[in-house]
């Protein structure tokens, strides 16, 4: 394994050199479709939908707690999982399951997660949506090498050409075997998730299973009469493709190099829709309100989720929260558009359906098998439900555009020579595209060629405008990922708080991210 491959640096450029030569869907066609990505078909017969029960990932127990902190242990390991009935799929997992175990945290308490890497590859853990000091944020070259990696692997990782000046930018640096990531938890209740963030390899890492929920609760949320317990369910949506033998298919550019083959550069779409790791599952629900926390953990696929049938009167999906926690007040939707990495926290009242109704969750952006997601079977038993969705959920401080000290512009586009870029620059560790001052508010303006879900680490933001007009129907509340359609411009307001250091700004289409649509910003 040569060292460039090992870290993936430079390969985006190598891969991108071939762009002009291969038939790639034209921008015009993608514009017409309005969606990125290319289907990678499975090489086996897909199972019938709604045959398996929805799994809910297990909640991880702390190994120890003290006055301030809950301590967790996760071993990253290979596991042979039964994802498709009767077949085994080798997955890269957190703790042996996909999704990984759910970390449930309490706002105000610190969480320390000790990760041990028993995978055959280096890893990096990022808590997506976490308000995290840089050293624990999962900088993409702060590798945890596999347990037992020797000095030469370490030297390769640390001794890359050009790495000298990156050492400073890299807040945690490379280690062998294990690392403890510390999350202060000084943020509001929200649906967060953790996933692999290794430079050049986030796409295959997440595709093979490295993703899990991290739920944060607080007193404000606990005081509301929202559905809870068994009626508060995280739903991780992820499309995948499988080879004949049941293994995951992924169009890697070459055996151990980063990135994908040129024809999949726009993003990899699978033809099997997994919810919490199960293909098109079903769930029996009471005639009661449920809180469903949707996370799109797909590499590139966008969903337009609807219930079918819709309850009479519409507004089936009552949004109560987004990436950064509760909204100020609920928003009724007939459909939810969810881009990669976005979270939508919704309440569905299944009492609006007759007992015995089967309600499909469908994806209006999907075709064929990708048009189905899961099914809710409304039970005939009589239950009580004392939950409610109050008109007022929370108070959200409106960031003031007048207080912004600067406006910065970031262009997300594909370059002929450099792959996917931000401001024409392919990702290079240590090269910051912005240096905001701690404590200040800025307006960041994003614009796109094609579809790009833009994500910021460190702080949640508020969408200020979309194409010079009001924010869209899915832009409410605090967000950390905002979806831009082709040739759009979105302005967000962000205040940089609490931590100095190097953080990431990137497209969360994971193939775009791996092929260099990422940048450092340094809070000074
Ligand atoms: Cu979910 Cu930087 O990523
Ligand atoms: Cu993130
Ligand atoms: Cu993108």
XYZ file of C-alpha atoms and ligand atoms in Angstrom:
529
model
C 0.000 0.000 0.000
C 1.658 3.241 -0.945
C 1.332 6.157 1.334
C -0.781 8.341 -0.930
C -3.335 5.598 -1.104
C -3.129 4.939 2.559
C -4.384 8.408 3.343
C -6.140 9.110 0.127
C -4.389 12.383 -0.391
C -3.824 13.303 -3.965
C -6.027 10.541 -5.275
C -8.981 12.811 -5.864
C -6.762 14.696 -8.218
C -5.483 11.522 -9.835
C -9.011 10.206 -10.283
C -10.317 13.459 -11.563
C -7.817 13.559 -14.376
C -9.950 11.039 -16.193
C -13.164 13.018 -15.934
C -13.269 14.278 -19.470
C -12.644 10.866 -20.960
C -15.548 8.855 -19.593
C -19.235 9.162 -20.287
C -20.592 11.003 -17.284
C -24.226 12.066 -17.070
C -24.313 15.578 -18.409
C -25.047 18.497 -16.157
C -28.118 19.145 -18.280
C -29.462 15.677 -17.608
C -28.781 15.973 -13.900
C -30.431 19.355 -13.872
C -33.438 17.862 -15.579
C -33.543 15.049 -13.055
C -32.811 17.458 -10.263
C -31.034 14.692 -8.381
C -27.488 13.442 -8.189
C -26.127 9.959 -8.184
C -26.177 6.859 -10.294
C -27.766 3.545 -9.484
C -25.433 0.676 -8.690
C -27.652 -2.358 -9.217
C -27.489 -5.312 -6.857
C -26.410 -8.605 -8.409
C -29.001 -10.759 -6.675
C -32.770 -10.995 -6.476
C -34.032 -8.367 -4.105
C -36.199 -9.601 -1.234
C -39.896 -8.768 -1.140
C -40.657 -5.639 0.894
C -42.215 -5.560 4.377
C -41.072 -9.055 5.378
C -38.809 -8.186 8.289
C -39.584 -6.318 11.482
C -38.050 -2.913 11.993
C -35.016 -3.225 14.261
C -34.293 -0.421 16.682
C -30.596 -0.078 17.485
C -29.714 -0.984 21.067
C -28.958 1.829 23.472
C -25.325 1.701 24.590
C -24.734 1.437 28.335
C -22.000 3.507 29.884
C -19.144 1.463 31.327
C -18.760 4.039 34.080
C -20.156 7.388 35.118
C -18.908 10.079 37.459
C -20.101 13.504 38.561
C -19.604 15.094 35.153
C -19.152 12.396 32.551
C -20.585 9.193 31.130
C -17.949 6.856 29.684
C -18.629 4.531 26.772
C -16.617 1.925 24.898
C -17.100 1.057 21.248
C -15.050 -1.510 19.348
C -14.965 -0.980 15.620
C -15.009 -4.453 14.180
C -15.928 -6.638 11.246
C -19.228 -8.444 11.625
C -21.146 -10.828 9.414
C -24.689 -9.537 9.529
C -27.887 -10.983 8.131
C -29.166 -7.946 6.268
C -30.849 -9.743 3.385
C -32.773 -12.825 4.562
C -30.619 -15.952 4.310
C -27.416 -14.152 3.336
C -24.454 -12.851 5.283
C -22.939 -9.447 4.651
C -19.539 -8.550 6.021
C -19.912 -5.095 7.522
C -17.599 -2.586 9.160
C -19.374 -1.909 12.403
C -19.423 0.012 15.625
C -19.763 -2.719 18.215
C -20.878 -5.464 15.839
C -24.159 -3.996 14.602
C -25.371 -1.763 11.787
C -26.490 0.824 12.726
C -24.080 1.026 15.635
C -25.439 1.280 19.167
C -27.320 4.461 20.040
C -25.605 6.761 22.500
C -28.228 8.507 24.626
C -26.863 11.590 26.316
C -28.175 14.285 28.570
C -27.502 17.904 27.757
C -25.042 19.334 30.285
C -23.308 16.016 30.896
C -20.093 15.183 29.150
C -19.802 11.995 27.115
C -16.468 10.276 26.521
C -16.490 7.519 23.916
C -13.447 5.310 23.779
C -13.174 3.815 20.283
C -10.931 0.850 19.636
C -10.187 0.115 15.985
C -10.180 -3.611 15.187
C -11.094 -2.980 11.556
C -8.617 -3.713 8.754
C -8.530 0.010 7.872
C -7.812 3.298 9.653
C -10.839 5.146 10.981
C -11.925 8.572 12.158
C -15.080 9.194 14.200
C -17.121 12.360 13.784
C -20.181 13.276 15.834
C -22.359 14.937 13.231
C -24.178 17.914 14.721
C -21.974 17.829 17.793
C -20.700 21.070 19.288
C -17.289 19.585 19.837
C -13.748 20.784 20.570
C -11.551 20.345 17.502
C -9.425 17.563 19.004
C -12.508 15.319 19.270
C -14.292 16.444 16.123
C -12.878 13.810 13.816
C -10.570 15.806 11.587
C -10.251 13.605 8.482
C -6.548 12.844 8.856
C -6.664 12.347 12.629
C -6.582 8.626 12.056
C -6.988 5.808 14.483
C -4.861 3.104 12.874
C -5.942 -0.494 13.402
C -4.880 -2.118 16.652
C -1.377 -3.535 16.257
C -0.366 -1.267 13.365
C 3.406 -1.070 13.394
C 5.810 1.797 13.421
C 6.119 1.904 9.655
C 2.367 2.315 9.194
C 2.573 5.091 11.748
C 5.509 6.665 9.962
C 3.634 6.484 6.682
C 0.626 8.151 8.184
C 2.689 10.830 9.859
C 5.408 11.136 7.284
C 3.490 12.088 4.203
C 5.024 14.631 1.880
C 3.606 18.003 2.775
C 2.301 16.777 6.119
C 4.752 18.838 8.155
C 2.659 21.969 8.052
C -0.509 19.954 8.437
C 0.559 18.651 11.787
C -0.431 21.972 13.202
C -3.787 22.008 11.445
C -4.551 18.501 12.531
C -5.976 18.880 16.010
C -5.686 15.332 17.310
C -3.168 13.637 14.994
C -2.732 9.976 14.188
C -2.734 7.289 16.853
C -2.570 3.502 16.865
C -5.416 1.345 18.135
C -7.726 3.575 20.084
C -8.802 7.113 20.889
C -11.218 8.716 23.296
C -13.527 11.304 21.785
C -14.950 13.744 24.327
C -18.276 15.493 23.766
C -19.051 18.248 26.276
C -22.810 18.038 25.645
C -23.269 21.782 26.010
C -26.007 21.897 23.410
C -29.767 21.456 23.214
C -31.653 18.207 22.775
C -31.221 16.940 19.226
C -30.912 13.900 16.994
C -27.218 13.604 16.201
C -25.333 10.778 14.563
C -21.800 9.513 14.498
C -20.041 8.173 11.459
C -16.681 7.523 9.897
C -14.922 10.594 8.477
C -11.665 9.255 7.080
C -10.294 11.429 4.336
C -11.064 9.979 0.936
C -12.939 6.996 2.416
C -16.028 8.325 4.180
C -18.264 6.999 1.391
C -17.168 3.361 1.614
C -16.825 3.578 5.411
C -20.427 4.642 5.958
C -21.688 2.389 3.146
C -20.134 -0.632 4.873
C -21.803 0.204 8.153
C -19.963 2.867 10.149
C -22.903 4.975 11.346
C -24.994 5.217 14.499
C -27.330 7.528 16.409
C -26.362 9.839 19.245
C -29.461 11.294 20.868
C -29.288 14.223 23.190
C -32.097 15.000 25.652
C -32.634 18.047 27.835
C -35.051 19.402 30.430
C -36.905 21.606 27.992
C -37.751 18.642 25.809
C -38.529 16.402 28.789
C -41.133 18.907 30.004
C -43.104 18.605 26.745
C -45.848 15.982 26.344
C -44.258 14.547 23.176
C -44.439 10.812 22.470
C -41.652 8.988 24.296
C -40.311 5.560 25.180
C -41.419 2.926 22.662
C -43.150 5.657 20.706
C -39.974 7.642 20.075
C -38.132 5.831 17.278
C -34.969 6.792 15.398
C -35.103 5.749 11.730
C -31.855 5.613 9.798
C -32.533 5.533 6.061
C -29.724 4.169 3.920
C -29.676 2.695 0.436
C -27.202 -0.062 -0.346
C -26.333 -2.495 -3.128
C -25.293 -6.093 -2.768
C -23.170 -8.515 -4.752
C -24.333 -12.044 -5.529
C -22.787 -13.463 -2.347
C -24.519 -10.899 -0.159
C -21.501 -8.627 0.303
C -21.869 -4.876 -0.067
C -21.150 -3.606 -3.561
C -19.320 -0.303 -3.836
C -17.670 1.076 -6.982
C -14.286 1.917 -5.448
C -11.873 3.433 -7.936
C -9.454 0.599 -7.230
C -8.845 -2.042 -4.600
C -7.601 0.123 -1.780
C -7.668 3.608 -3.237
C -10.089 6.331 -2.238
C -12.968 7.626 -4.323
C -15.129 5.869 -6.862
C -14.930 5.059 -10.542
C -15.616 8.057 -12.725
C -19.101 6.962 -13.705
C -20.158 7.045 -10.027
C -18.545 10.355 -9.242
C -21.931 12.042 -8.910
C -22.800 9.723 -6.056
C -23.637 6.076 -5.463
C -27.284 5.035 -5.215
C -28.269 1.593 -3.960
C -31.393 -0.329 -4.933
C -32.094 -1.733 -1.465
C -33.590 0.700 1.032
C -32.563 -0.116 4.577
C -34.216 1.355 7.636
C -32.123 0.790 10.754
C -30.199 -1.760 8.706
C -33.204 -3.840 7.569
C -34.543 -3.939 4.003
C -37.999 -2.334 3.648
C -39.053 -3.299 7.174
C -42.499 -3.210 8.741
C -43.566 -1.979 12.143
C -46.831 -2.568 13.955
C -47.932 0.676 15.536
C -50.624 1.563 18.052
C -53.333 4.003 17.120
C -51.356 6.711 18.856
C -48.808 9.444 18.229
C -45.243 8.429 17.424
C -42.153 10.533 17.293
C -40.122 9.408 14.294
C -36.598 10.745 14.006
C -35.645 10.476 10.355
C -31.971 10.491 9.478
C -30.846 10.215 5.889
C -27.581 8.276 6.243
C -27.428 7.512 2.525
C -24.280 8.416 0.629
C -26.043 10.360 -2.105
C -29.758 9.538 -2.229
C -32.406 12.179 -1.615
C -35.801 11.163 -0.325
C -39.187 12.751 -0.628
C -41.030 10.906 2.101
C -44.787 10.562 2.168
C -47.233 8.322 3.929
C -49.475 6.363 1.597
C -52.392 6.596 2.121
C -52.323 10.098 3.502
C -54.662 10.624 6.444
C -57.689 12.705 5.534
C -56.968 16.341 6.243
C -53.291 16.039 5.229
C -50.298 17.229 7.244
C -49.456 13.622 8.080
C -45.897 14.476 9.095
C -45.799 17.085 11.829
C -42.243 18.327 12.072
C -41.172 19.177 15.592
C -37.420 19.293 15.114
C -34.522 19.430 12.692
C -30.769 18.897 12.736
C -30.218 21.145 15.739
C -33.208 20.165 17.883
C -36.742 21.369 18.474
C -38.385 23.959 16.258
C -40.153 26.912 17.790
C -43.505 25.532 16.703
C -44.585 22.461 14.776
C -44.861 22.506 10.982
C -47.304 20.194 9.201
C -46.026 18.567 6.016
C -47.586 16.205 3.486
C -44.097 15.313 2.298
C -40.582 15.673 3.660
C -37.557 16.158 1.465
C -34.517 14.771 3.232
C -31.017 15.191 1.832
C -28.015 13.172 2.984
C -27.184 13.823 6.676
C -30.313 15.848 7.397
C -32.552 14.916 10.317
C -36.275 15.541 10.563
C -37.993 14.875 13.829
C -41.713 14.354 13.168
C -44.817 13.245 15.006
C -47.264 10.983 13.190
C -50.638 10.299 14.749
C -51.624 6.796 13.653
C -55.010 7.281 15.391
C -55.899 9.198 12.242
C -56.044 5.829 10.464
C -58.657 3.089 10.792
C -57.504 0.081 12.808
C -55.806 -2.453 10.559
C -54.677 0.049 7.910
C -51.319 -0.588 6.275
C -49.530 2.701 5.756
C -46.525 2.690 3.449
C -43.730 5.171 3.835
C -42.809 5.935 0.247
C -40.056 7.887 -1.461
C -41.471 10.005 -4.286
C -37.939 10.722 -5.506
C -37.213 7.020 -5.937
C -38.049 4.762 -8.824
C -38.690 1.032 -8.822
C -37.723 -0.570 -5.527
C -36.231 2.661 -4.202
C -39.723 4.153 -4.208
C -40.634 2.099 -1.117
C -39.129 2.658 2.315
C -41.075 0.801 5.010
C -44.596 0.004 6.180
C -46.509 0.829 9.345
C -49.296 -1.615 10.225
C -51.858 0.115 12.392
C -52.898 -2.173 15.197
C -56.501 -2.986 15.998
C -56.009 -2.904 19.739
C -57.286 -0.038 21.810
C -54.625 1.988 23.559
C -54.393 5.175 25.503
C -52.282 8.073 24.358
C -51.638 11.048 26.572
C -49.045 12.602 24.284
C -49.605 15.880 22.469
C -47.795 18.244 20.161
C -47.895 21.664 21.801
C -48.163 24.769 19.614
C -45.049 26.100 21.218
C -42.074 23.738 21.433
C -39.106 25.910 22.179
C -37.651 29.380 21.941
C -35.148 29.969 19.220
C -32.928 32.964 19.271
C -32.989 34.565 15.839
C -29.493 35.365 14.700
C -29.418 38.919 13.436
C -28.099 39.433 9.902
C -27.304 43.012 10.935
C -24.827 41.640 13.458
C -22.885 39.655 10.857
C -19.307 40.869 10.668
C -18.732 39.514 7.188
C -20.282 37.640 4.297
C -18.302 34.844 2.708
C -19.150 33.055 -0.496
C -18.505 29.393 -1.217
C -19.075 27.909 -4.618
C -19.699 24.161 -4.798
C -18.899 22.839 -8.201
C -17.207 20.262 -10.269
C -13.998 21.242 -11.907
C -12.613 19.717 -15.075
C -9.268 19.062 -13.496
C -9.793 18.799 -9.743
C -12.933 16.748 -9.170
C -15.464 18.299 -6.790
C -14.330 21.614 -5.391
C -15.228 24.456 -3.045
C -14.183 27.831 -4.427
C -12.332 25.913 -7.125
C -10.123 24.214 -4.553
C -10.050 20.466 -4.003
C -9.662 19.533 -0.349
C -6.237 19.902 1.100
C -5.718 19.448 4.831
C -4.280 22.544 6.407
C -5.587 24.956 3.784
C -8.322 27.020 5.425
C -10.920 28.694 3.214
C -12.141 30.876 6.084
C -10.859 32.115 9.434
C -13.839 33.403 11.392
C -13.208 34.980 14.786
C -14.536 33.196 17.843
C -17.792 34.715 19.074
C -18.700 36.472 15.843
C -21.635 35.924 13.510
C -21.127 35.636 9.772
C -23.256 35.165 6.705
C -22.091 32.248 4.613
C -23.440 32.142 1.106
C -23.340 28.845 -0.768
C -24.016 28.353 -4.419
C -23.995 25.281 -6.576
C -23.711 23.815 -10.029
C -25.565 20.575 -9.220
C -27.244 19.176 -6.136
C -25.127 19.523 -2.978
C -26.132 19.033 0.670
C -23.780 21.462 2.415
C -22.683 20.694 5.975
C -20.816 22.696 8.622
C -19.122 21.311 11.676
C -19.006 23.026 15.109
C -22.077 25.264 15.093
C -25.614 24.966 13.860
C -26.811 27.710 11.547
C -30.044 29.380 10.498
C -31.094 29.622 6.876
C -31.488 33.264 5.971
C -32.522 33.053 2.336
C -32.865 30.747 -0.613
C -32.246 32.295 -4.027
C -32.746 35.724 -2.504
C -36.171 34.754 -1.177
C -37.459 33.294 2.050
C -36.077 29.979 3.291
C -37.802 26.842 1.988
C -40.245 24.502 3.732
C -37.444 22.281 5.071
C -35.129 25.029 6.259
C -36.701 25.780 9.653
C -34.887 25.886 12.968
C -31.235 25.245 13.686
C -29.590 23.217 10.954
C -26.177 21.772 10.222
C -26.863 20.553 6.696
C -28.729 22.468 4.033
C -29.680 20.993 0.715
C -28.985 23.014 -2.395
C -30.545 22.114 -5.683
C -28.755 22.743 -8.957
C -27.855 26.387 -9.494
C -29.188 27.561 -6.161
C -27.857 30.105 -3.702
C -28.501 29.772 0.005
C -27.425 32.172 2.717
C -27.007 30.977 6.280
C -26.229 32.812 9.490
C -23.739 31.155 11.761
C -22.165 32.201 15.032
C -18.853 30.568 15.933
C -18.953 29.700 19.590
C -16.878 28.167 22.367
C -14.049 26.431 20.524
C -11.148 27.637 18.468
C -9.490 25.364 15.973
C -9.864 23.613 12.652
C -13.288 22.428 11.488
C -14.828 21.209 8.276
C -17.172 22.589 5.680
C -18.182 20.041 3.068
C -20.716 18.504 0.780
C -22.418 15.542 2.477
C -22.887 13.650 -0.727
C -20.167 11.270 0.426
C -18.753 10.629 -3.023
C -18.437 14.384 -3.536
C -16.853 14.708 -0.095
C -14.355 11.918 -0.744
C -13.513 13.379 -4.108
C -12.443 16.610 -2.513
C -15.563 18.797 -1.982
C -14.429 19.668 1.512
C -12.568 22.522 3.161
C -11.062 23.470 6.496
C -12.163 26.570 8.311
C -10.290 27.764 11.346
C -12.007 29.505 14.226
C -9.491 31.963 15.618
Cu -21.684 14.018 8.777
Cu -18.304 16.181 8.265
O -19.981 15.037 8.466
Cu -20.572 16.954 10.838
Cu -22.012 17.647 -3.531
